[in-house]
JSON list of C-alpha atoms in Angstrom, two decimals:
[
{"chain": "A", "resi": 1, "resn": "MET", "atom": "CA", "xyz": [27.54, 30.35, 87.37]},
{"chain": "A", "resi": 2, "resn": "LEU", "atom": "CA", "xyz": [25.12, 28.94, 89.92]},
{"chain": "A", "resi": 3, "resn": "HIS", "atom": "CA", "xyz": [27.53, 26.11, 90.69]},
{"chain": "A", "resi": 4, "resn": "ILE", "atom": "CA", "xyz": [30.16, 28.72, 91.69]},
{"chain": "A", "resi": 5, "resn": "CYS", "atom": "CA", "xyz": [27.63, 30.14, 94.20]},
{"chain": "A", "resi": 6, "resn": "GLY", "atom": "CA", "xyz": [27.07, 26.72, 95.77]},
{"chain": "A", "resi": 7, "resn": "ALA", "atom": "CA", "xyz": [24.01, 25.53, 93.87]},
{"chain": "A", "resi": 8, "resn": "ARG", "atom": "CA", "xyz": [23.71, 21.77, 93.37]},
{"chain": "A", "resi": 9, "resn": "ARG", "atom": "CA", "xyz": [23.92, 20.27, 89.92]},
{"chain": "A", "resi": 10, "resn": "CYS", "atom": "CA", "xyz": [20.76, 19.01, 88.21]},
{"chain": "A", "resi": 11, "resn": "GLY", "atom": "CA", "xyz": [19.57, 15.47, 88.93]},
{"chain": "A", "resi": 12, "resn": "TYR", "atom": "CA", "xyz": [20.22, 12.54, 86.61]},
{"chain": "A", "resi": 13, "resn": "THR", "atom": "CA", "xyz": [16.64, 12.63, 85.30]},
{"chain": "A", "resi": 14, "resn": "THR", "atom": "CA", "xyz": [16.72, 16.31, 84.29]},
{"chain": "A", "resi": 15, "resn": "LYS", "atom": "CA", "xyz": [16.85, 16.83, 80.51]},
{"chain": "A", "resi": 16, "resn": "GLY", "atom": "CA", "xyz": [18.49, 19.66, 78.58]},
{"chain": "A", "resi": 17, "resn": "CYS", "atom": "CA", "xyz": [21.16, 20.63, 81.10]},
{"chain": "A", "resi": 18, "resn": "CYS", "atom": "CA", "xyz": [24.25, 22.51, 79.99]},
{"chain": "A", "resi": 19, "resn": "LYS", "atom": "CA", "xyz": [27.80, 21.51, 80.88]},
{"chain": "A", "resi": 20, "resn": "GLY", "atom": "CA", "xyz": [27.76, 23.73, 83.97]},
{"chain": "A", "resi": 21, "resn": "CYS", "atom": "CA", "xyz": [24.83, 22.01, 85.67]},
{"chain": "A", "resi": 22, "resn": "VAL", "atom": "CA", "xyz": [24.68, 18.42, 84.40]},
{"chain": "A", "resi": 23, "resn": "MET", "atom": "CA", "xyz": [25.12, 15.90, 87.24]},
{"chain": "A", "resi": 24, "resn": "GLU", "atom": "CA", "xyz": [28.14, 14.10, 85.78]},
{"chain": "A", "resi": 25, "resn": "GLY", "atom": "CA", "xyz": [29.72, 17.33, 84.48]},
{"chain": "A", "resi": 26, "resn": "THR", "atom": "CA", "xyz": [33.14, 18.58, 85.49]},
{"chain": "A", "resi": 27, "resn": "HIS", "atom": "CA", "xyz": [32.81, 22.17, 84.30]},
{"chain": "A", "resi": 28, "resn": "ASP", "atom": "CA", "xyz": [32.53, 24.31, 87.43]},
{"chain": "A", "resi": 29, "resn": "GLY", "atom": "CA", "xyz": [32.36, 27.73, 85.83]},
{"chain": "A", "resi": 30, "resn": "THR", "atom": "CA", "xyz": [35.75, 28.93, 87.04]},
{"chain": "A", "resi": 31, "resn": "VAL", "atom": "CA", "xyz": [37.51, 31.55, 84.97]},
{"chain": "A", "resi": 32, "resn": "ASP", "atom": "CA", "xyz": [41.09, 31.44, 83.74]},
{"chain": "A", "resi": 33, "resn": "ASP", "atom": "CA", "xyz": [43.88, 33.59, 85.23]},
{"chain": "A", "resi": 34, "resn": "ALA", "atom": "CA", "xyz": [43.69, 36.23, 82.49]},
{"chain": "A", "resi": 35, "resn": "MET", "atom": "CA", "xyz": [39.97, 36.76, 83.13]},
{"chain": "A", "resi": 36, "resn": "LYS", "atom": "CA", "xyz": [40.57, 36.89, 86.90]},
{"chain": "A", "resi": 37, "resn": "THR", "atom": "CA", "xyz": [43.05, 39.72, 86.32]},
{"chain": "A", "resi": 38, "resn": "VAL", "atom": "CA", "xyz": [40.58, 41.64, 84.15]},
{"chain": "A", "resi": 39, "resn": "LEU", "atom": "CA", "xyz": [37.78, 41.17, 86.71]},
{"chain": "A", "resi": 40, "resn": "ALA", "atom": "CA", "xyz": [40.04, 42.33, 89.56]},
{"chain": "A", "resi": 41, "resn": "ILE", "atom": "CA", "xyz": [41.06, 45.46, 87.64]},
{"chain": "A", "resi": 42, "resn": "ASP", "atom": "CA", "xyz": [37.42, 46.22, 86.79]},
{"chain": "A", "resi": 43, "resn": "ARG", "atom": "CA", "xyz": [36.36, 45.71, 90.42]},
{"chain": "A", "resi": 44, "resn": "GLU", "atom": "CA", "xyz": [39.10, 48.06, 91.66]},
{"chain": "A", "resi": 45, "resn": "ALA", "atom": "CA", "xyz": [38.13, 50.72, 89.12]},
{"chain": "A", "resi": 46, "resn": "ILE", "atom": "CA", "xyz": [34.46, 50.52, 90.08]},
{"chain": "A", "resi": 47, "resn": "LEU", "atom": "CA", "xyz": [35.23, 50.69, 93.80]},
{"chain": "A", "resi": 48, "resn": "ASP", "atom": "CA", "xyz": [37.62, 53.64, 93.28]},
{"chain": "A", "resi": 49, "resn": "GLU", "atom": "CA", "xyz": [34.92, 55.50, 91.39]},
{"chain": "A", "resi": 50, "resn": "MET", "atom": "CA", "xyz": [32.32, 54.72, 94.06]},
{"chain": "A", "resi": 51, "resn": "MET", "atom": "CA", "xyz": [34.60, 55.78, 96.91]},
{"chain": "A", "resi": 52, "resn": "SER", "atom": "CA", "xyz": [35.41, 59.09, 95.22]},
{"chain": "A", "resi": 53, "resn": "SER", "atom": "CA", "xyz": [31.70, 59.93, 95.02]},
{"chain": "A", "resi": 54, "resn": "PHE", "atom": "CA", "xyz": [30.98, 59.54, 98.74]},
{"chain": "A", "resi": 55, "resn": "LYS", "atom": "CA", "xyz": [30.29, 62.61, 100.79]},
{"chain": "A", "resi": 56, "resn": "ASP", "atom": "CA", "xyz": [32.83, 63.56, 103.46]},
{"chain": "A", "resi": 57, "resn": "PRO", "atom": "CA", "xyz": [30.87, 63.58, 106.77]},
{"chain": "A", "resi": 58, "resn": "ASP", "atom": "CA", "xyz": [33.02, 66.45, 108.11]},
{"chain": "A", "resi": 59, "resn": "GLN", "atom": "CA", "xyz": [32.27, 68.63, 105.11]},
{"chain": "A", "resi": 60, "resn": "ASP", "atom": "CA", "xyz": [29.52, 71.24, 105.52]},
{"chain": "A", "resi": 61, "resn": "ASP", "atom": "CA", "xyz": [26.64, 70.95, 103.08]},
{"chain": "A", "resi": 62, "resn": "ASP", "atom": "CA", "xyz": [26.36, 74.07, 100.96]},
{"chain": "A", "resi": 63, "resn": "THR", "atom": "CA", "xyz": [22.60, 74.55, 100.71]},
{"chain": "A", "resi": 64, "resn": "THR", "atom": "CA", "xyz": [23.01, 77.76, 98.69]},
{"chain": "A", "resi": 65, "resn": "SER", "atom": "CA", "xyz": [24.57, 76.01, 95.72]},
{"chain": "A", "resi": 66, "resn": "SER", "atom": "CA", "xyz": [22.45, 75.95, 92.57]},
{"chain": "A", "resi": 67, "resn": "LEU", "atom": "CA", "xyz": [24.03, 72.63, 91.58]},
{"chain": "A", "resi": 68, "resn": "VAL", "atom": "CA", "xyz": [22.56, 70.22, 94.11]},
{"chain": "A", "resi": 69, "resn": "LYS", "atom": "CA", "xyz": [24.05, 66.75, 93.73]},
{"chain": "A", "resi": 70, "resn": "HIS", "atom": "CA", "xyz": [22.12, 63.56, 94.39]},
{"chain": "A", "resi": 71, "resn": "ARG", "atom": "CA", "xyz": [23.62, 60.09, 94.69]},
{"chain": "A", "resi": 72, "resn": "VAL", "atom": "CA", "xyz": [21.30, 57.60, 92.99]},
{"chain": "A", "resi": 73, "resn": "LEU", "atom": "CA", "xyz": [21.54, 53.81, 92.99]},
{"chain": "A", "resi": 74, "resn": "CYS", "atom": "CA", "xyz": [19.37, 52.07, 90.40]},
{"chain": "A", "resi": 75, "resn": "LEU", "atom": "CA", "xyz": [19.33, 48.28, 90.52]},
{"chain": "A", "resi": 76, "resn": "ASP", "atom": "CA", "xyz": [18.25, 46.51, 87.34]},
{"chain": "A", "resi": 77, "resn": "GLY", "atom": "CA", "xyz": [16.22, 43.35, 87.42]},
{"chain": "A", "resi": 78, "resn": "GLY", "atom": "CA", "xyz": [17.34, 40.10, 85.95]},
{"chain": "A", "resi": 79, "resn": "GLY", "atom": "CA", "xyz": [16.11, 37.30, 88.15]},
{"chain": "A", "resi": 80, "resn": "ILE", "atom": "CA", "xyz": [18.97, 35.15, 89.34]},
{"chain": "A", "resi": 81, "resn": "ARG", "atom": "CA", "xyz": [21.48, 37.84, 88.34]},
{"chain": "A", "resi": 82, "resn": "GLY", "atom": "CA", "xyz": [20.39, 39.51, 91.57]},
{"chain": "A", "resi": 83, "resn": "ILE", "atom": "CA", "xyz": [23.05, 37.33, 93.21]},
{"chain": "A", "resi": 84, "resn": "ILE", "atom": "CA", "xyz": [25.66, 39.37, 91.36]},
{"chain": "A", "resi": 85, "resn": "LEU", "atom": "CA", "xyz": [24.02, 42.61, 92.54]},
{"chain": "A", "resi": 86, "resn": "ILE", "atom": "CA", "xyz": [24.07, 41.38, 96.12]},
{"chain": "A", "resi": 87, "resn": "GLN", "atom": "CA", "xyz": [27.76, 40.49, 95.90]},
{"chain": "A", "resi": 88, "resn": "LEU", "atom": "CA", "xyz": [28.56, 43.90, 94.40]},
{"chain": "A", "resi": 89, "resn": "LEU", "atom": "CA", "xyz": [26.60, 45.73, 97.10]},
{"chain": "A", "resi": 90, "resn": "ILE", "atom": "CA", "xyz": [28.40, 43.73, 99.81]},
{"chain": "A", "resi": 91, "resn": "ALA", "atom": "CA", "xyz": [31.76, 44.68, 98.24]},
{"chain": "A", "resi": 92, "resn": "ILE", "atom": "CA", "xyz": [30.75, 48.36, 98.18]},
{"chain": "A", "resi": 93, "resn": "GLU", "atom": "CA", "xyz": [29.70, 48.22, 101.85]},
{"chain": "A", "resi": 94, "resn": "ASP", "atom": "CA", "xyz": [32.98, 46.55, 102.79]},
{"chain": "A", "resi": 95, "resn": "ALA", "atom": "CA", "xyz": [35.01, 49.13, 100.86]},
{"chain": "A", "resi": 96, "resn": "ALA", "atom": "CA", "xyz": [33.04, 52.09, 102.24]},
{"chain": "A", "resi": 97, "resn": "GLY", "atom": "CA", "xyz": [32.86, 50.80, 105.79]},
{"chain": "A", "resi": 98, "resn": "ILE", "atom": "CA", "xyz": [29.27, 52.02, 106.11]},
{"chain": "A", "resi": 99, "resn": "PRO", "atom": "CA", "xyz": [25.86, 50.53, 105.21]},
{"chain": "A", "resi": 100, "resn": "ILE", "atom": "CA", "xyz": [24.96, 50.81, 101.52]},
{"chain": "A", "resi": 101, "resn": "LYS", "atom": "CA", "xyz": [21.84, 52.88, 102.31]},
{"chain": "A", "resi": 102, "resn": "GLU", "atom": "CA", "xyz": [24.06, 55.62, 103.74]},
{"chain": "A", "resi": 103, "resn": "CYS", "atom": "CA", "xyz": [26.04, 55.82, 100.48]},
{"chain": "A", "resi": 104, "resn": "PHE", "atom": "CA", "xyz": [23.09, 56.95, 98.36]},
{"chain": "A", "resi": 105, "resn": "ASP", "atom": "CA", "xyz": [20.32, 59.54, 98.60]},
{"chain": "A", "resi": 106, "resn": "TRP", "atom": "CA", "xyz": [17.91, 57.60, 96.35]},
{"chain": "A", "resi": 107, "resn": "ILE", "atom": "CA", "xyz": [17.68, 53.85, 95.80]},
{"chain": "A", "resi": 108, "resn": "SER", "atom": "CA", "xyz": [15.39, 52.34, 93.17]},
{"chain": "A", "resi": 109, "resn": "GLY", "atom": "CA", "xyz": [15.16, 49.30, 90.97]},
{"chain": "A", "resi": 110, "resn": "THR", "atom": "CA", "xyz": [13.16, 47.22, 88.56]},
{"chain": "A", "resi": 111, "resn": "SER", "atom": "CA", "xyz": [11.93, 43.68, 89.15]},
{"chain": "A", "resi": 112, "resn": "THR", "atom": "CA", "xyz": [14.54, 41.84, 91.25]},
{"chain": "A", "resi": 113, "resn": "GLY", "atom": "CA", "xyz": [16.42, 45.12, 91.65]},
{"chain": "A", "resi": 114, "resn": "ALA", "atom": "CA", "xyz": [13.31, 46.68, 93.21]},
{"chain": "A", "resi": 115, "resn": "LEU", "atom": "CA", "xyz": [13.13, 43.85, 95.73]},
{"chain": "A", "resi": 116, "resn": "LEU", "atom": "CA", "xyz": [16.78, 44.42, 96.62]},
{"chain": "A", "resi": 117, "resn": "ALA", "atom": "CA", "xyz": [16.14, 48.18, 96.93]},
{"chain": "A", "resi": 118, "resn": "LEU", "atom": "CA", "xyz": [13.28, 47.46, 99.34]},
{"chain": "A", "resi": 119, "resn": "GLY", "atom": "CA", "xyz": [15.54, 45.17, 101.34]},
{"chain": "A", "resi": 120, "resn": "ILE", "atom": "CA", "xyz": [18.17, 47.91, 101.62]},
{"chain": "A", "resi": 121, "resn": "ALA", "atom": "CA", "xyz": [15.61, 50.50, 102.72]}
]
């Protein structure tokens, strides 16, 4: 996975590497065509759901409603998996055409997700 993101493979002296990071390895972590199709469909579904939840800026806010809605983004931790979160947030910004912080009322996170939330704020 890191190799896909541009990380260098481990050095020759490093022990215990897996096939995706060993220096003389050829596995580059690419997925087959069937998985690419599944990932594309999932990404479209997620983006469609996100876009449908955005507030229309021309719509008046009804402050008298007893059902106040809040848009919350919670980013889980996971160390290096934060790269995936960053890529997803970039895709959401591109699809929405506005900064990610304007898409949500509350942004929080744990561990790496908290650092990303601070960066967004």
